[in-house]
Amino acid sequence: MSERTSRRAWTVVLFAFVAFDGALIQARGALVPVFEDVFTVSESYLGLVTPVGTVGFVLAMLIFGTASGRIDIKRFLLISVAATIGSVLVLGLSPTYLLLLAFIGVRSFSTGIFRSLDRSVLSHLYPNSRARVLSLHTMAWAVGATLGPLLVTVVMWEYSWQVTYLVLAIALVPVLVALWRLDRPESLDNERSLELDDVAVLLREPAIYGMAIALIFVGSMESVFFNWLPYYAGELFTETVANLTLSIYLAAYVPGRLAFSYLAERYRFTDLLVGVGFVLVVAMYAALVLASGTALLALIFVIGFFISGLFPTLISMGIESRPSFTGPVNVIANVAAQTGFFLAPATVGVIAEATTIETAMTLQIGLALALVVIAVSLKLGPLAGQAASDRA
């Protein structure tokens, strides 16, 4: 296999798995109202679905992502895909809500092994176009994420919710076979692992600590929509329309991340962050306070379009500052985002149980405002001189 063919094959496999990861996460979000009915649990307990998954994902990130330069990356990618298939099958067999939460944690850990290493491979395969490729990588996730809720809707027309996980597990088998047949890219020999002394060095880098702080709020906003949007929409629309709102939101990620894959190479990272932050504040307020009906659905799409570009833009900003530490920077980025995933959905669940889901969702406006403050601080402060031409 030629180097070009090998690179293309690796890209297809990495993009395919991340698409399935998106489908798994968003199928889970679409099933939250079903979990409430099947297991008869309160909103506070429903709010634990995303945090439990976050714990498993972060553990995998910390264990494997920080060791990306010391381990056989291909071997652990194979282990991840195989373990994900097994854990997805078990997830669909959960007899109680507590076991469901436990299996969600196992599935997230299994998937997290792959996600802690995939960007390292892509970064070394495409050293001259990292920002664009990483944005396209997140776009592949968005394609799968959009299809996840739709799969739930189609399956539940005729079958039980468990069939969703059976279908996804079977669909992952070709990815495992294709990965097995690939050779390890030689460029991975340049990957470095994260040593204890490196942590302080990386976190002193403005682009990296700025990335991490901002991603806590980005992860918070995304996780609230992932976990609660169908439930929130159920108070405002018919069940059919409510089930489609998450797909509308996620469908916007596809053109959004495609657009940002080009914008990230043409504009300063901080300029993009400030602009998107202001748009999100206005759109969040309009959607969650003022709008209703069709206007709300349109605003959900707008929010999805702009919020989709934040994670790839921020992680590209961090990686471009220290490209030889792609794996460790990926870990820092994901742990930061997952901190938001851990805190925000559970917080909304507690607020919703004490008040209403409509009141709880207005937390999103405050999160968007916090992001604007951070982005402006970075633009006027330590990253004021950063230009698009500075990036490799």
C-alpha atoms as one frame of an Amber mdcrd trajectory, in Angstrom:
protein
   0.000   0.000   0.000   1.445   3.389  -0.999   1.855   6.157   1.557  -0.940
   8.166  -0.061  -3.311   5.194  -0.136  -2.461   4.317   3.456  -3.129   7.871
   4.595  -6.478   7.879   2.812  -7.468   4.535   4.335  -6.531   5.699   7.834
  -8.548   8.871   7.307 -11.643   6.896   6.276 -11.395   4.613   9.328 -10.829
   7.472  11.775 -13.671   9.521  10.295 -16.000   6.490  10.271 -15.460   5.719
  13.947 -15.928   9.313  15.028 -19.206   9.368  13.062 -20.399   6.315  14.994
 -19.291   7.988  18.224 -21.523  10.942  17.368 -24.425   8.614  16.587 -24.006
   6.780  19.902 -23.914   9.965  21.972 -26.882  11.614  20.287 -28.964   8.442
  20.167 -28.526   8.475  23.941 -29.758  12.075  24.081 -32.826  11.231  22.012
 -33.554   8.308  24.343 -33.600  10.409  27.543 -37.419  10.865  27.420 -37.716
   7.098  26.772 -35.508   6.329  29.781 -37.849   8.462  31.916 -40.839   6.354
  30.871 -39.148   2.940  30.882 -37.284   3.276  34.182 -39.602   5.823  35.899
 -36.934   8.239  37.142 -36.945  11.960  37.983 -35.295  14.805  36.080 -32.406
  14.880  38.556 -31.596  11.253  37.770 -32.018  11.836  34.028 -29.433  14.584
  34.371 -26.851  11.950  35.356 -26.788  10.295  31.921 -24.208  12.662  30.428
 -22.025  13.083  33.565 -21.650   9.305  33.961 -20.591   9.000  30.342 -18.181
  11.862  30.912 -16.407  10.050  33.746 -15.682   7.028  31.558 -14.541   9.175
  28.647 -12.220  11.338  30.762 -10.627   8.306  32.442  -9.761   6.879  29.026
  -8.378  10.243  27.938  -6.149  10.552  30.997  -4.841   6.989  30.767  -4.252
   6.636  27.035  -4.075  10.144  25.613  -1.218  11.149  27.888   0.696   8.008
  26.851   0.222   8.440  23.092   3.981   8.467  22.449   4.681   5.307  24.475
   1.945   2.896  23.410   1.175   1.013  20.205  -1.539   3.331  18.935  -2.969
   0.939  16.363  -3.292  -1.864  18.937  -5.231   0.309  21.343  -7.439   1.674
  18.576  -8.370  -1.938  17.776  -9.041  -2.689  21.434 -11.236   0.408  21.628
 -13.393  -0.517  18.636 -13.830  -4.117  19.837 -14.674  -2.995  23.382 -17.121
  -0.395  22.046 -18.986  -3.049  20.051 -19.267  -5.264  23.121 -20.304  -2.484
  25.486 -22.931  -1.160  23.067 -24.508  -4.616  22.880 -24.587  -4.868  26.682
 -26.002  -1.345  26.968 -29.090  -2.389  25.066 -29.706  -5.173  27.603 -29.850
  -2.917  30.687 -32.659  -4.135  32.997 -32.473  -1.217  35.476 -31.579   2.459
  35.353 -28.535   2.019  37.607 -27.143  -0.666  35.316 -27.918   1.539  32.323
 -25.786   4.300  33.871 -22.982   1.819  34.607 -22.990   0.499  31.035 -23.021
   4.067  29.679 -19.831   4.653  31.659 -18.225   1.477  30.253 -19.231   2.364
  26.697 -17.830   5.875  27.087 -14.525   4.519  28.438 -14.270   2.113  25.482
 -14.938   4.864  22.971 -12.688   7.278  24.847  -9.630   5.105  24.173 -10.074
   5.687  20.436 -10.930   9.372  20.830  -7.830   9.971  22.973  -5.617   8.836
  20.083  -7.388   9.612  16.787  -6.371  13.270  16.580  -2.741  12.306  17.180
  -2.860  10.104  14.080  -4.548  12.787  11.970  -2.145  15.481  13.151   0.838
  13.454  11.958  -0.831  12.366   8.735  -1.651  15.975   7.799   1.073  18.185
   9.342   0.470  21.027   6.872  -3.310  21.249   7.154  -4.149  20.307  10.741
  -6.788  22.967  11.365  -8.787  22.041   8.281  -8.527  18.265   8.741  -9.414
  18.399  12.430 -12.450  20.526  11.610 -13.502  18.005   8.940 -12.952  15.248
  11.509 -15.412  16.945  13.854 -17.760  17.364  10.887 -17.769  13.575  10.476
 -18.809  13.358  14.126 -21.631  15.795  13.331 -22.878  13.645  10.448 -23.156
  10.649  12.758 -24.628  12.764  15.535 -27.356  14.005  13.196 -28.258  10.471
  12.195 -28.331   9.142  15.781 -31.666  10.685  16.833 -33.152   9.846  13.436
 -32.152   6.214  13.951 -33.948   6.232  17.307 -37.094   7.631  15.682 -37.068
   5.055  12.880 -36.350   2.111  15.196 -39.091   3.020  17.644 -41.749   3.050
  14.950 -41.636  -0.751  14.987 -39.216  -1.943  17.682 -38.039  -1.266  21.231
 -35.291   1.231  22.091 -32.759  -1.587  22.600 -32.676  -2.293  18.857 -30.966
   1.078  18.361 -27.859  -0.227  20.108 -27.941  -3.549  18.247 -27.926  -1.719
  14.906 -25.021   0.532  15.946 -22.968  -2.396  17.256 -23.355  -4.337  14.013
 -22.501  -1.261  11.942 -19.177  -0.889  13.797 -17.902  -4.338  12.752 -16.636
  -3.204   9.289 -14.643  -0.432  11.002 -12.924  -3.024  13.191 -12.072  -5.196
  10.156 -10.732  -2.261   8.136  -8.577  -1.033  11.018  -7.152  -4.541  11.541
  -5.846  -4.552   7.948  -4.042  -1.188   8.143  -0.335  -0.711   8.854   0.787
   1.716  11.559   1.807   5.101  10.033   5.548   5.747  10.399   4.901   9.425
  11.141   3.593   8.428  14.585   7.215   7.888  15.640   7.353  11.673  16.224
   4.506  11.643  18.755   5.444  12.598  22.332   3.789  11.490  25.551   2.836
  13.780  28.397   5.324  13.739  31.273   4.558  15.346  34.623   6.965  18.214
  33.951   5.256  18.882  30.611   1.915  19.682  32.209   3.075  22.982  33.667
   4.888  23.873  30.427   1.815  23.242  28.274  -0.564  25.030  30.614   1.664
  28.133  30.565   1.072  28.362  26.818  -1.641  31.055  26.323  -3.227  29.213
  23.404  -3.533  26.049  25.500  -4.824  27.471  28.780  -7.129  29.761  26.801
  -8.377  26.741  24.878  -8.991  24.803  28.096 -10.905  27.569  29.892 -13.081
  28.302  26.871 -13.833  24.628  26.279 -15.310  24.223  29.752 -18.081  26.617
  28.710 -18.364  25.220  25.187 -18.725  21.709  26.607 -21.353  22.995  29.019
 -23.460  24.524  26.251 -23.188  21.527  23.955 -23.951  18.975  26.663 -27.070
  20.808  27.807 -28.479  20.666  24.284 -27.360  17.070  23.774 -28.981  15.903
  27.005 -32.000  18.181  27.377 -33.121  19.614  24.021 -35.652  16.858  23.151
 -36.997  16.960  26.716 -37.257  20.776  26.630 -38.917  20.691  23.213 -41.437
  18.170  24.525 -42.924  20.956  26.644 -43.364  23.189  23.588 -44.145  20.909
  20.619 -45.847  17.652  19.767 -43.857  14.483  20.458 -42.990  14.069  16.773
 -41.595  17.594  16.423 -39.816  17.395  19.787 -37.988  14.247  18.663 -36.719
  16.099  15.590 -35.329  19.154  17.399 -32.052  17.454  18.321 -31.597  16.364
  14.710 -32.271  19.943  13.550 -29.669  21.229  16.005 -27.121  18.576  15.006
 -27.820  18.866  11.279 -26.464  22.406  11.552 -23.133  20.966  12.754 -22.426
  19.520   9.301 -22.419  22.763   7.266 -21.148  24.637  10.330 -18.033  22.519
  10.759 -17.454  22.446   7.010 -17.533  26.249   7.006 -15.213  26.509  10.001
 -12.741  24.078   8.406 -12.063  26.875   5.894 -12.505  29.857   8.205  -9.936
  28.462  10.671  -7.241  28.705   8.000  -8.161  32.225   6.921  -8.855  34.162
  10.115  -7.336  34.502  13.549  -8.658  31.979  16.011  -9.505  34.704  18.519
 -11.436  36.746  15.921 -13.592  33.727  15.146 -14.213  33.042  18.834 -15.275
  36.603  19.630 -17.595  36.817  16.637 -19.236  33.468  17.285 -19.595  34.236
  20.983 -21.590  37.417  20.352 -23.829  35.669  17.816 -24.563  32.885  20.316
 -25.540  35.296  23.096 -28.117  36.939  20.840 -29.365  33.646  19.373 -29.631
  31.944  22.784 -31.645  34.810  24.236 -33.934  34.942  21.208 -34.492  31.169
  21.215 -34.924  30.564  24.937 -36.772  33.741  25.933 -38.511  35.287  22.913
 -39.194  32.723  20.179 -41.758  29.983  19.730 -42.979  27.664  16.983 -41.167
  27.715  13.653 -38.968  30.643  14.702 -37.609  28.583  17.596 -36.770  25.686
  15.287 -34.921  28.062  12.955 -32.977  29.544  15.865 -32.026  26.059  17.075
 -30.441  25.487  13.659 -28.611  28.831  13.837 -27.268  28.044  17.311 -26.107
  24.627  16.154 -24.338  26.130  13.127 -22.290  28.593  15.164 -21.659  26.485
  18.266 -20.375  23.672  16.036 -17.276  25.661  15.102 -16.109  26.339  18.645
 -14.581  22.983  19.598 -12.570  22.442  16.376 -11.402  26.075  16.367 -10.247
  25.917  19.976  -8.519  22.543  19.717  -6.775  23.661  16.514  -5.570  26.761
  18.365  -4.074  24.587  21.082  -2.506  21.989  18.791  -0.965  24.571  16.473
   0.873  26.068  19.448   2.521  22.696  20.317   2.063  20.252  17.388   4.515
  17.661  18.757   2.211  17.293  21.781  -0.953  16.592  19.791  -2.040  13.712
  22.045  -1.527  15.588  25.323  -3.174  18.760  23.976  -6.088  16.609  22.793
  -6.363  15.251  26.346  -6.350  18.740  27.886  -9.003  19.892  25.409 -11.279
  16.926  25.974 -10.931  16.947  29.749 -11.830  20.649  29.740 -14.865  20.093
  27.508 -15.909  17.038  29.494 -15.764  19.091  32.689 -18.608  21.083  31.190
 -20.329  17.826  30.177 -20.064  16.623  33.766 -21.386  19.766  35.461 -23.906
  21.439  33.173 -26.521  18.724  32.369 -26.776  17.694  36.024 -27.134  21.351
  37.034 -29.955  21.836  34.534 -31.655  18.698  35.881 -31.561  19.992  39.459
 -32.819  23.448  38.423 -35.547  21.914  36.263 -36.811  19.769  39.123 -36.862
  22.802  41.448 -38.466  25.152  38.868 -39.197  24.256  35.233 -37.135  23.005
  32.315 -37.797  26.311  30.538 -36.193  28.240  33.405 -33.284  25.806  33.639
 -32.445  26.122  29.949 -31.803  29.863  30.282 -28.491  28.837  31.883 -27.294
  28.645  28.276 -27.436  32.429  27.915 -25.085  32.888  30.867 -22.679  30.286
  29.472 -22.571  32.097  26.126 -21.862  35.387  27.886 -18.995  33.789  29.820
 -17.519  32.521  26.551 -17.579  36.032  25.090 -15.707  37.402  28.108 -13.030
  34.704  27.755 -12.662  35.185  23.994 -12.343  38.968  24.285  -9.779  38.547
  27.081  -7.674  36.260  24.881  -7.956  38.543  21.869  -6.892  41.654  23.782
  -4.395  39.863  26.008  -1.877  37.037  25.465  -3.020  36.106  21.941  -3.402
  39.652  20.619  -0.641  39.202  18.076  -1.632  35.830  16.757  -2.343  35.813
  13.016  -3.514  33.177  10.630  -0.197  33.409   8.775   1.627  32.250  11.902
   0.057  28.810  11.703   1.829  25.978   9.913
